[in-house]
């Protein structure tokens, strides 16, 4: 073979190899691109989020539920979610600051159970609150009936979790049996774990407390007294108690020789841990959205 022919053959082989390499690289380009592409975040509407909660919680529709929208529209795209106990003015402003436009509140927005804005006609505070929600384009959903129907009930579970009582908690039961402690120690533990400044208590500070009736929120005096009669707890722990019902029952029971105490946590702070826990429940199911708990806190100043 002549030298010029050999040189031309080498050039041909080199160009062929280069062309094959370029073609192979071109074939790989889609794979390389797909491996470095930032995933697209899913867009959720308010209704889609509510539907997800219903599905994941195994919930069925409740007739005449109070869990309805108090502001905004169901087809609004969610930018962020805030959970809270009471949707106070402070909570609404904080949600706006966080860039969240969907608030899930456990208790009423307009100061009555059915959230009727005309409960008191021409209520200027209601009107200003509505204007604030409209200003920040916030959808507000009451999440009361359905959260209590989760298994476990997210409210009572959240309270037991924050109090450090999950080892003694049983789904669907209001009674817990904890290691025996004096009432005064139990009070201090609740203040510390739940972040409560002051508690109202009826009972002997040195009384041993082991069997606890845990009823956060305001389920009413009849149910509170019924539990006390049926289960005979050492101490009844409630969120809010009618002073002319449960409180007087406990006082007379003690005067008649019954060993029972009462701890009143306060409505807001007694159920707040449940709304805080719900963030842990919901966030893994909505990884594309930021979910934040904003506590409404205790409304009282103790003087």
PDB file of C-alpha atoms in Angstrom:
ATOM      1  CA  UNK A   1       0.000   0.000   0.000  1.00  0.00           C
ATOM      2  CA  UNK A   2       1.297   3.384  -0.932  1.00  0.00           C
ATOM      3  CA  UNK A   3       2.102   5.906   1.828  1.00  0.00           C
ATOM      4  CA  UNK A   4      -0.553   8.390   0.568  1.00  0.00           C
ATOM      5  CA  UNK A   5      -3.221   5.675   0.570  1.00  0.00           C
ATOM      6  CA  UNK A   6      -2.305   4.637   4.111  1.00  0.00           C
ATOM      7  CA  UNK A   7      -2.563   8.266   5.284  1.00  0.00           C
ATOM      8  CA  UNK A   8      -5.981   8.707   3.668  1.00  0.00           C
ATOM      9  CA  UNK A   9      -7.219   5.469   5.248  1.00  0.00           C
ATOM     10  CA  UNK A  10      -6.188   6.672   8.727  1.00  0.00           C
ATOM     11  CA  UNK A  11      -7.966  10.021   8.205  1.00  0.00           C
ATOM     12  CA  UNK A  12     -11.132   8.202   7.113  1.00  0.00           C
ATOM     13  CA  UNK A  13     -11.123   5.914  10.167  1.00  0.00           C
ATOM     14  CA  UNK A  14     -10.492   8.857  12.489  1.00  0.00           C
ATOM     15  CA  UNK A  15     -13.348  10.899  11.014  1.00  0.00           C
ATOM     16  CA  UNK A  16     -15.654   7.882  11.164  1.00  0.00           C
ATOM     17  CA  UNK A  17     -14.844   7.321  14.843  1.00  0.00           C
ATOM     18  CA  UNK A  18     -15.378  11.002  15.600  1.00  0.00           C
ATOM     19  CA  UNK A  19     -18.730  10.982  13.794  1.00  0.00           C
ATOM     20  CA  UNK A  20     -19.821   7.863  15.687  1.00  0.00           C
ATOM     21  CA  UNK A  21     -18.801   9.498  18.958  1.00  0.00           C
ATOM     22  CA  UNK A  22     -20.785  12.616  18.163  1.00  0.00           C
ATOM     23  CA  UNK A  23     -23.815  10.547  17.268  1.00  0.00           C
ATOM     24  CA  UNK A  24     -23.557   8.575  20.498  1.00  0.00           C
ATOM     25  CA  UNK A  25     -23.231  11.797  22.477  1.00  0.00           C
ATOM     26  CA  UNK A  26     -26.291  13.186  20.710  1.00  0.00           C
ATOM     27  CA  UNK A  27     -28.221  10.068  21.712  1.00  0.00           C
ATOM     28  CA  UNK A  28     -27.204  10.608  25.326  1.00  0.00           C
ATOM     29  CA  UNK A  29     -28.211  14.271  25.430  1.00  0.00           C
ATOM     30  CA  UNK A  30     -31.915  13.622  26.360  1.00  0.00           C
ATOM     31  CA  UNK A  31     -30.807  11.319  29.182  1.00  0.00           C
ATOM     32  CA  UNK A  32     -28.322  13.866  30.497  1.00  0.00           C
ATOM     33  CA  UNK A  33     -30.885  16.650  30.266  1.00  0.00           C
ATOM     34  CA  UNK A  34     -33.562  14.603  32.023  1.00  0.00           C
ATOM     35  CA  UNK A  35     -31.229  13.771  34.902  1.00  0.00           C
ATOM     36  CA  UNK A  36     -30.517  17.446  35.595  1.00  0.00           C
ATOM     37  CA  UNK A  37     -33.991  18.902  35.009  1.00  0.00           C
ATOM     38  CA  UNK A  38     -35.589  20.488  38.095  1.00  0.00           C
ATOM     39  CA  UNK A  39     -38.902  18.697  38.798  1.00  0.00           C
ATOM     40  CA  UNK A  40     -42.050  20.742  38.284  1.00  0.00           C
ATOM     41  CA  UNK A  41     -43.979  21.435  41.490  1.00  0.00           C
ATOM     42  CA  UNK A  42     -47.586  20.294  41.496  1.00  0.00           C
ATOM     43  CA  UNK A  43     -50.198  23.018  41.702  1.00  0.00           C
ATOM     44  CA  UNK A  44     -52.986  22.474  44.250  1.00  0.00           C
ATOM     45  CA  UNK A  45     -56.324  24.217  44.606  1.00  0.00           C
ATOM     46  CA  UNK A  46     -58.039  24.627  47.964  1.00  0.00           C
ATOM     47  CA  UNK A  47     -60.654  22.018  47.033  1.00  0.00           C
ATOM     48  CA  UNK A  48     -57.988  19.530  45.955  1.00  0.00           C
ATOM     49  CA  UNK A  49     -56.259  19.907  49.335  1.00  0.00           C
ATOM     50  CA  UNK A  50     -59.535  19.378  51.196  1.00  0.00           C
ATOM     51  CA  UNK A  51     -60.325  16.347  49.014  1.00  0.00           C
ATOM     52  CA  UNK A  52     -56.877  14.927  49.778  1.00  0.00           C
ATOM     53  CA  UNK A  53     -57.461  15.275  53.532  1.00  0.00           C
ATOM     54  CA  UNK A  54     -60.812  13.537  53.213  1.00  0.00           C
ATOM     55  CA  UNK A  55     -59.304  10.694  51.170  1.00  0.00           C
ATOM     56  CA  UNK A  56     -56.151  10.178  53.225  1.00  0.00           C
ATOM     57  CA  UNK A  57     -58.101  10.447  56.480  1.00  0.00           C
ATOM     58  CA  UNK A  58     -60.714   7.947  55.361  1.00  0.00           C
ATOM     59  CA  UNK A  59     -63.396  10.552  56.078  1.00  0.00           C
ATOM     60  CA  UNK A  60     -67.017  10.600  54.966  1.00  0.00           C
ATOM     61  CA  UNK A  61     -69.038  13.811  54.483  1.00  0.00           C
ATOM     62  CA  UNK A  62     -70.678  15.122  57.656  1.00  0.00           C
ATOM     63  CA  UNK A  63     -74.226  16.422  57.310  1.00  0.00           C
ATOM     64  CA  UNK A  64     -74.587  20.104  58.306  1.00  0.00           C
ATOM     65  CA  UNK A  65     -70.872  20.339  59.091  1.00  0.00           C
ATOM     66  CA  UNK A  66     -69.391  23.664  60.175  1.00  0.00           C
ATOM     67  CA  UNK A  67     -66.269  22.762  58.178  1.00  0.00           C
ATOM     68  CA  UNK A  68     -66.930  25.154  55.318  1.00  0.00           C
ATOM     69  CA  UNK A  69     -65.090  28.065  53.711  1.00  0.00           C
ATOM     70  CA  UNK A  70     -65.440  31.318  55.663  1.00  0.00           C
ATOM     71  CA  UNK A  71     -63.631  33.378  53.026  1.00  0.00           C
ATOM     72  CA  UNK A  72     -62.244  32.909  49.528  1.00  0.00           C
ATOM     73  CA  UNK A  73     -63.057  30.320  46.868  1.00  0.00           C
ATOM     74  CA  UNK A  74     -62.439  26.599  46.556  1.00  0.00           C
ATOM     75  CA  UNK A  75     -60.786  26.894  43.123  1.00  0.00           C
ATOM     76  CA  UNK A  76     -58.069  29.249  44.344  1.00  0.00           C
ATOM     77  CA  UNK A  77     -54.523  27.943  43.848  1.00  0.00           C
ATOM     78  CA  UNK A  78     -52.763  27.385  47.166  1.00  0.00           C
ATOM     79  CA  UNK A  79     -49.443  29.154  47.722  1.00  0.00           C
ATOM     80  CA  UNK A  80     -48.964  28.032  51.317  1.00  0.00           C
ATOM     81  CA  UNK A  81     -50.973  26.697  54.253  1.00  0.00           C
ATOM     82  CA  UNK A  82     -51.232  27.843  57.874  1.00  0.00           C
ATOM     83  CA  UNK A  83     -52.894  25.786  60.605  1.00  0.00           C
ATOM     84  CA  UNK A  84     -54.127  27.447  63.782  1.00  0.00           C
ATOM     85  CA  UNK A  85     -56.626  27.173  66.609  1.00  0.00           C
ATOM     86  CA  UNK A  86     -58.422  30.526  66.296  1.00  0.00           C
ATOM     87  CA  UNK A  87     -57.917  32.613  63.137  1.00  0.00           C
ATOM     88  CA  UNK A  88     -57.130  35.832  64.982  1.00  0.00           C
ATOM     89  CA  UNK A  89     -56.144  39.089  63.317  1.00  0.00           C
ATOM     90  CA  UNK A  90     -52.536  38.341  64.296  1.00  0.00           C
ATOM     91  CA  UNK A  91     -52.696  34.886  62.686  1.00  0.00           C
ATOM     92  CA  UNK A  92     -54.145  36.296  59.457  1.00  0.00           C
ATOM     93  CA  UNK A  93     -51.413  38.930  59.226  1.00  0.00           C
ATOM     94  CA  UNK A  94     -48.716  36.333  59.921  1.00  0.00           C
ATOM     95  CA  UNK A  95     -50.111  34.044  57.220  1.00  0.00           C
ATOM     96  CA  UNK A  96     -49.914  36.934  54.755  1.00  0.00           C
ATOM     97  CA  UNK A  97     -46.344  37.657  55.834  1.00  0.00           C
ATOM     98  CA  UNK A  98     -45.420  34.021  55.239  1.00  0.00           C
ATOM     99  CA  UNK A  99     -46.967  34.122  51.768  1.00  0.00           C
ATOM    100  CA  UNK A 100     -49.641  31.592  52.744  1.00  0.00           C
ATOM    101  CA  UNK A 101     -53.123  32.092  51.331  1.00  0.00           C
ATOM    102  CA  UNK A 102     -54.942  29.118  52.907  1.00  0.00           C
ATOM    103  CA  UNK A 103     -55.714  29.052  56.650  1.00  0.00           C
ATOM    104  CA  UNK A 104     -57.119  25.954  58.360  1.00  0.00           C
ATOM    105  CA  UNK A 105     -58.649  27.027  61.677  1.00  0.00           C
ATOM    106  CA  UNK A 106     -60.123  24.665  64.236  1.00  0.00           C
ATOM    107  CA  UNK A 107     -62.499  27.162  65.824  1.00  0.00           C
ATOM    108  CA  UNK A 108     -64.859  29.876  64.552  1.00  0.00           C
ATOM    109  CA  UNK A 109     -63.799  32.942  62.638  1.00  0.00           C
ATOM    110  CA  UNK A 110     -66.823  35.085  63.478  1.00  0.00           C
ATOM    111  CA  UNK A 111     -67.336  34.395  67.215  1.00  0.00           C
ATOM    112  CA  UNK A 112     -70.178  31.849  67.016  1.00  0.00           C
ATOM    113  CA  UNK A 113     -70.234  28.125  66.293  1.00  0.00           C
ATOM    114  CA  UNK A 114     -71.954  28.386  62.913  1.00  0.00           C
ATOM    115  CA  UNK A 115     -69.735  31.312  61.854  1.00  0.00           C
ATOM    116  CA  UNK A 116     -72.771  33.389  60.968  1.00  0.00           C
ATOM    117  CA  UNK A 117     -71.350  36.882  60.287  1.00  0.00           C
ATOM    118  CA  UNK A 118     -74.787  38.350  61.094  1.00  0.00           C
ATOM    119  CA  UNK A 119     -74.932  36.673  64.529  1.00  0.00           C
ATOM    120  CA  UNK A 120     -74.765  40.257  65.774  1.00  0.00           C
ATOM    121  CA  UNK A 121     -75.987  42.673  63.128  1.00  0.00           C
ATOM    122  CA  UNK A 122     -73.564  45.233  61.715  1.00  0.00           C
ATOM    123  CA  UNK A 123     -70.666  43.840  63.709  1.00  0.00           C
ATOM    124  CA  UNK A 124     -67.800  46.196  62.877  1.00  0.00           C
ATOM    125  CA  UNK A 125     -65.106  43.731  64.040  1.00  0.00           C
ATOM    126  CA  UNK A 126     -66.496  41.032  61.739  1.00  0.00           C
ATOM    127  CA  UNK A 127     -66.563  43.480  58.844  1.00  0.00           C
ATOM    128  CA  UNK A 128     -62.959  44.542  59.391  1.00  0.00           C
ATOM    129  CA  UNK A 129     -61.852  40.928  59.662  1.00  0.00           C
ATOM    130  CA  UNK A 130     -63.582  40.099  56.377  1.00  0.00           C
ATOM    131  CA  UNK A 131     -61.858  43.062  54.733  1.00  0.00           C
ATOM    132  CA  UNK A 132     -58.456  41.882  56.006  1.00  0.00           C
ATOM    133  CA  UNK A 133     -59.009  38.401  54.573  1.00  0.00           C
ATOM    134  CA  UNK A 134     -60.085  39.883  51.236  1.00  0.00           C
ATOM    135  CA  UNK A 135     -57.113  42.251  51.192  1.00  0.00           C
ATOM    136  CA  UNK A 136     -54.657  39.357  51.434  1.00  0.00           C
ATOM    137  CA  UNK A 137     -56.754  37.054  49.232  1.00  0.00           C
ATOM    138  CA  UNK A 138     -56.839  34.392  51.951  1.00  0.00           C
ATOM    139  CA  UNK A 139     -59.097  31.351  51.916  1.00  0.00           C
ATOM    140  CA  UNK A 140     -60.172  30.382  55.415  1.00  0.00           C
ATOM    141  CA  UNK A 141     -61.514  26.891  56.081  1.00  0.00           C
ATOM    142  CA  UNK A 142     -62.977  25.699  59.380  1.00  0.00           C
ATOM    143  CA  UNK A 143     -61.424  22.337  60.239  1.00  0.00           C
ATOM    144  CA  UNK A 144     -63.352  21.175  63.280  1.00  0.00           C
ATOM    145  CA  UNK A 145     -65.670  18.234  62.654  1.00  0.00           C
ATOM    146  CA  UNK A 146     -63.358  16.345  60.328  1.00  0.00           C
ATOM    147  CA  UNK A 147     -60.135  16.619  62.317  1.00  0.00           C
ATOM    148  CA  UNK A 148     -61.907  15.087  65.320  1.00  0.00           C
ATOM    149  CA  UNK A 149     -62.968  12.168  63.079  1.00  0.00           C
ATOM    150  CA  UNK A 150     -59.421  11.237  62.078  1.00  0.00           C
ATOM    151  CA  UNK A 151     -58.099   8.064  63.692  1.00  0.00           C
ATOM    152  CA  UNK A 152     -56.549   8.872  65.992  1.00  0.00           C
ATOM    153  CA  UNK A 153     -58.370  12.149  66.678  1.00  0.00           C
ATOM    154  CA  UNK A 154     -55.612  14.589  65.728  1.00  0.00           C
ATOM    155  CA  UNK A 155     -56.553  17.043  68.468  1.00  0.00           C
ATOM    156  CA  UNK A 156     -56.432  14.686  71.459  1.00  0.00           C
ATOM    157  CA  UNK A 157     -53.440  12.855  69.950  1.00  0.00           C
ATOM    158  CA  UNK A 158     -51.569  16.136  69.540  1.00  0.00           C
ATOM    159  CA  UNK A 159     -52.246  17.094  73.165  1.00  0.00           C
ATOM    160  CA  UNK A 160     -51.123  13.703  74.458  1.00  0.00           C
ATOM    161  CA  UNK A 161     -48.018  13.879  72.257  1.00  0.00           C
ATOM    162  CA  UNK A 162     -46.992  17.311  73.490  1.00  0.00           C
ATOM    163  CA  UNK A 163     -47.682  16.365  77.123  1.00  0.00           C
ATOM    164  CA  UNK A 164     -45.429  13.314  76.729  1.00  0.00           C
ATOM    165  CA  UNK A 165     -48.282  10.835  77.248  1.00  0.00           C
ATOM    166  CA  UNK A 166     -48.327   8.913  73.972  1.00  0.00           C
ATOM    167  CA  UNK A 167     -47.218   5.671  75.704  1.00  0.00           C
ATOM    168  CA  UNK A 168     -50.469   5.849  77.708  1.00  0.00           C
ATOM    169  CA  UNK A 169     -52.751   7.105  74.931  1.00  0.00           C
ATOM    170  CA  UNK A 170     -55.311   4.839  73.280  1.00  0.00           C
ATOM    171  CA  UNK A 171     -57.204   5.867  70.167  1.00  0.00           C
ATOM    172  CA  UNK A 172     -60.835   6.651  70.834  1.00  0.00           C
ATOM    173  CA  UNK A 173     -60.448   6.808  74.614  1.00  0.00           C
ATOM    174  CA  UNK A 174     -60.433   9.846  76.900  1.00  0.00           C
ATOM    175  CA  UNK A 175     -58.894   8.024  79.862  1.00  0.00           C
ATOM    176  CA  UNK A 176     -55.144   7.700  80.390  1.00  0.00           C
ATOM    177  CA  UNK A 177     -53.302   5.918  83.187  1.00  0.00           C
ATOM    178  CA  UNK A 178     -49.933   7.559  83.856  1.00  0.00           C
ATOM    179  CA  UNK A 179     -47.299   6.968  86.555  1.00  0.00           C
ATOM    180  CA  UNK A 180     -48.698   8.410  89.793  1.00  0.00           C
ATOM    181  CA  UNK A 181     -47.693  12.016  90.531  1.00  0.00           C
ATOM    182  CA  UNK A 182     -48.927  14.637  93.009  1.00  0.00           C
ATOM    183  CA  UNK A 183     -51.428  17.117  91.589  1.00  0.00           C
ATOM    184  CA  UNK A 184     -49.003  20.023  92.023  1.00  0.00           C
ATOM    185  CA  UNK A 185     -46.354  18.181  89.989  1.00  0.00           C
ATOM    186  CA  UNK A 186     -48.877  17.324  87.294  1.00  0.00           C
ATOM    187  CA  UNK A 187     -49.849  20.992  87.048  1.00  0.00           C
ATOM    188  CA  UNK A 188     -46.230  22.060  86.631  1.00  0.00           C
ATOM    189  CA  UNK A 189     -45.634  19.410  83.992  1.00  0.00           C
ATOM    190  CA  UNK A 190     -48.645  20.575  81.959  1.00  0.00           C
ATOM    191  CA  UNK A 191     -47.604  24.209  82.220  1.00  0.00           C
ATOM    192  CA  UNK A 192     -44.126  23.347  81.003  1.00  0.00           C
ATOM    193  CA  UNK A 193     -44.999  20.885  78.214  1.00  0.00           C
ATOM    194  CA  UNK A 194     -47.980  22.789  76.814  1.00  0.00           C
ATOM    195  CA  UNK A 195     -46.507  26.249  77.309  1.00  0.00           C
ATOM    196  CA  UNK A 196     -49.281  27.541  79.568  1.00  0.00           C
ATOM    197  CA  UNK A 197     -48.527  30.368  81.987  1.00  0.00           C
ATOM    198  CA  UNK A 198     -51.289  29.721  84.516  1.00  0.00           C
ATOM    199  CA  UNK A 199     -53.858  27.005  85.173  1.00  0.00           C
ATOM    200  CA  UNK A 200     -57.073  26.997  87.161  1.00  0.00           C
ATOM    201  CA  UNK A 201     -57.182  24.063  89.564  1.00  0.00           C
ATOM    202  CA  UNK A 202     -59.587  22.549  92.060  1.00  0.00           C
ATOM    203  CA  UNK A 203     -58.067  19.923  94.363  1.00  0.00           C
ATOM    204  CA  UNK A 204     -55.485  19.027  96.986  1.00  0.00           C
ATOM    205  CA  UNK A 205     -51.984  19.833  95.662  1.00  0.00           C
ATOM    206  CA  UNK A 206     -50.660  16.642  97.280  1.00  0.00           C
ATOM    207  CA  UNK A 207     -53.344  14.325  95.881  1.00  0.00           C
ATOM    208  CA  UNK A 208     -51.923  11.402  93.897  1.00  0.00           C
ATOM    209  CA  UNK A 209     -52.989  11.535  90.241  1.00  0.00           C
ATOM    210  CA  UNK A 210     -52.767   8.466  88.043  1.00  0.00           C
ATOM    211  CA  UNK A 211     -56.089   7.980  86.241  1.00  0.00           C
ATOM    212  CA  UNK A 212     -56.666  11.021  84.036  1.00  0.00           C
ATOM    213  CA  UNK A 213     -59.730  12.077  82.073  1.00  0.00           C
ATOM    214  CA  UNK A 214     -58.392  14.153  79.171  1.00  0.00           C
ATOM    215  CA  UNK A 215     -61.010  16.336  77.452  1.00  0.00           C
ATOM    216  CA  UNK A 216     -59.386  19.240  75.580  1.00  0.00           C
ATOM    217  CA  UNK A 217     -61.589  21.953  74.106  1.00  0.00           C
ATOM    218  CA  UNK A 218     -65.153  22.654  75.181  1.00  0.00           C
ATOM    219  CA  UNK A 219     -67.293  19.536  74.844  1.00  0.00           C
ATOM    220  CA  UNK A 220     -69.815  20.810  77.393  1.00  0.00           C
ATOM    221  CA  UNK A 221     -70.505  20.257  81.060  1.00  0.00           C
ATOM    222  CA  UNK A 222     -72.810  17.269  80.550  1.00  0.00           C
ATOM    223  CA  UNK A 223     -70.145  15.188  78.783  1.00  0.00           C
ATOM    224  CA  UNK A 224     -67.459  16.268  81.231  1.00  0.00           C
ATOM    225  CA  UNK A 225     -69.559  15.292  84.255  1.00  0.00           C
ATOM    226  CA  UNK A 226     -70.683  12.060  82.558  1.00  0.00           C
ATOM    227  CA  UNK A 227     -67.066  11.000  82.087  1.00  0.00           C
ATOM    228  CA  UNK A 228     -66.259  11.859  85.711  1.00  0.00           C
ATOM    229  CA  UNK A 229     -69.223   9.769  86.924  1.00  0.00           C
ATOM    230  CA  UNK A 230     -68.548   6.817  84.645  1.00  0.00           C
ATOM    231  CA  UNK A 231     -64.756   6.540  84.880  1.00  0.00           C
ATOM    232  CA  UNK A 232     -64.033   8.007  88.340  1.00  0.00           C
ATOM    233  CA  UNK A 233     -60.722   9.669  87.314  1.00  0.00           C
ATOM    234  CA  UNK A 234     -58.302  11.078  89.866  1.00  0.00           C
ATOM    235  CA  UNK A 235     -58.242  14.285  87.871  1.00  0.00           C
ATOM    236  CA  UNK A 236     -60.332  15.690  85.045  1.00  0.00           C
ATOM    237  CA  UNK A 237     -58.331  17.836  82.600  1.00  0.00           C
ATOM    238  CA  UNK A 238     -60.474  20.040  80.363  1.00  0.00           C
ATOM    239  CA  UNK A 239     -60.015  22.936  77.997  1.00  0.00           C
ATOM    240  CA  UNK A 240     -63.017  25.007  78.943  1.00  0.00           C
ATOM    241  CA  UNK A 241     -65.591  24.212  81.652  1.00  0.00           C
ATOM    242  CA  UNK A 242     -68.946  25.886  82.364  1.00  0.00           C
ATOM    243  CA  UNK A 243     -68.446  27.220  85.875  1.00  0.00           C
ATOM    244  CA  UNK A 244     -72.069  26.556  86.791  1.00  0.00           C
ATOM    245  CA  UNK A 245     -71.891  22.933  85.624  1.00  0.00           C
ATOM    246  CA  UNK A 246     -68.597  20.991  85.765  1.00  0.00           C
ATOM    247  CA  UNK A 247     -66.898  23.275  88.257  1.00  0.00           C
ATOM    248  CA  UNK A 248     -69.739  23.099  90.778  1.00  0.00           C
ATOM    249  CA  UNK A 249     -70.011  19.336  90.308  1.00  0.00           C
ATOM    250  CA  UNK A 250     -66.314  18.912  91.161  1.00  0.00           C
ATOM    251  CA  UNK A 251     -66.588  21.218  94.156  1.00  0.00           C
ATOM    252  CA  UNK A 252     -69.564  19.342  95.634  1.00  0.00           C
ATOM    253  CA  UNK A 253     -68.055  15.944  94.844  1.00  0.00           C
ATOM    254  CA  UNK A 254     -65.010  16.882  96.902  1.00  0.00           C
ATOM    255  CA  UNK A 255     -67.153  18.245  99.756  1.00  0.00           C
ATOM    256  CA  UNK A 256     -68.940  14.882  99.808  1.00  0.00           C
ATOM    257  CA  UNK A 257     -65.637  13.061 100.247  1.00  0.00           C
ATOM    258  CA  UNK A 258     -64.811  12.159  96.630  1.00  0.00           C
ATOM    259  CA  UNK A 259     -61.131  12.256  95.690  1.00  0.00           C
ATOM    260  CA  UNK A 260     -61.225  14.077  92.368  1.00  0.00           C
ATOM    261  CA  UNK A 261     -59.500  17.181  91.038  1.00  0.00           C
ATOM    262  CA  UNK A 262     -60.057  19.501  88.084  1.00  0.00           C
ATOM    263  CA  UNK A 263     -57.513  21.229  85.868  1.00  0.00           C
ATOM    264  CA  UNK A 264     -58.779  23.849  83.422  1.00  0.00           C
ATOM    265  CA  UNK A 265     -56.217  24.452  80.668  1.00  0.00           C
ATOM    266  CA  UNK A 266     -58.089  27.068  78.654  1.00  0.00           C
ATOM    267  CA  UNK A 267     -59.845  26.422  75.362  1.00  0.00           C
ATOM    268  CA  UNK A 268     -57.299  27.835  72.913  1.00  0.00           C
ATOM    269  CA  UNK A 269     -54.161  26.330  74.450  1.00  0.00           C
ATOM    270  CA  UNK A 270     -55.813  22.960  75.134  1.00  0.00           C
ATOM    271  CA  UNK A 271     -56.449  22.144  71.458  1.00  0.00           C
ATOM    272  CA  UNK A 272     -53.624  24.103  69.842  1.00  0.00           C
ATOM    273  CA  UNK A 273     -51.235  21.099  70.048  1.00  0.00           C
ATOM    274  CA  UNK A 274     -53.632  19.174  67.811  1.00  0.00           C
ATOM    275  CA  UNK A 275     -53.480  21.783  65.061  1.00  0.00           C
ATOM    276  CA  UNK A 276     -49.708  21.856  65.474  1.00  0.00           C
ATOM    277  CA  UNK A 277     -49.503  18.070  65.123  1.00  0.00           C
ATOM    278  CA  UNK A 278     -51.684  18.180  62.001  1.00  0.00           C
ATOM    279  CA  UNK A 279     -48.808  19.838  60.142  1.00  0.00           C
ATOM    280  CA  UNK A 280     -46.806  16.619  60.692  1.00  0.00           C
ATOM    281  CA  UNK A 281     -49.788  14.619  59.412  1.00  0.00           C
ATOM    282  CA  UNK A 282     -50.364  16.693  56.278  1.00  0.00           C
ATOM    283  CA  UNK A 283     -46.901  17.848  55.166  1.00  0.00           C
ATOM    284  CA  UNK A 284     -45.683  14.460  53.826  1.00  0.00           C
ATOM    285  CA  UNK A 285     -48.850  14.242  51.734  1.00  0.00           C
ATOM    286  CA  UNK A 286     -48.255  17.705  50.202  1.00  0.00           C
ATOM    287  CA  UNK A 287     -44.479  17.939  49.715  1.00  0.00           C
ATOM    288  CA  UNK A 288     -44.898  20.700  47.114  1.00  0.00           C
ATOM    289  CA  UNK A 289     -46.478  23.114  49.624  1.00  0.00           C
ATOM    290  CA  UNK A 290     -45.106  24.815  52.711  1.00  0.00           C
ATOM    291  CA  UNK A 291     -47.328  24.154  55.738  1.00  0.00           C
ATOM    292  CA  UNK A 292     -46.797  26.164  58.927  1.00  0.00           C
ATOM    293  CA  UNK A 293     -48.479  26.174  62.313  1.00  0.00           C
ATOM    294  CA  UNK A 294     -49.142  29.633  63.754  1.00  0.00           C
ATOM    295  CA  UNK A 295     -50.433  29.462  67.324  1.00  0.00           C
ATOM    296  CA  UNK A 296     -53.310  31.743  68.267  1.00  0.00           C
ATOM    297  CA  UNK A 297     -52.082  31.535  71.904  1.00  0.00           C
ATOM    298  CA  UNK A 298     -53.847  32.182  75.190  1.00  0.00           C
ATOM    299  CA  UNK A 299     -56.078  35.274  74.923  1.00  0.00           C
ATOM    300  CA  UNK A 300     -55.875  36.029  78.646  1.00  0.00           C
ATOM    301  CA  UNK A 301     -53.392  38.071  80.655  1.00  0.00           C
ATOM    302  CA  UNK A 302     -53.250  36.979  84.278  1.00  0.00           C
ATOM    303  CA  UNK A 303     -53.081  39.888  86.728  1.00  0.00           C
TER     304      UNK A 303
END
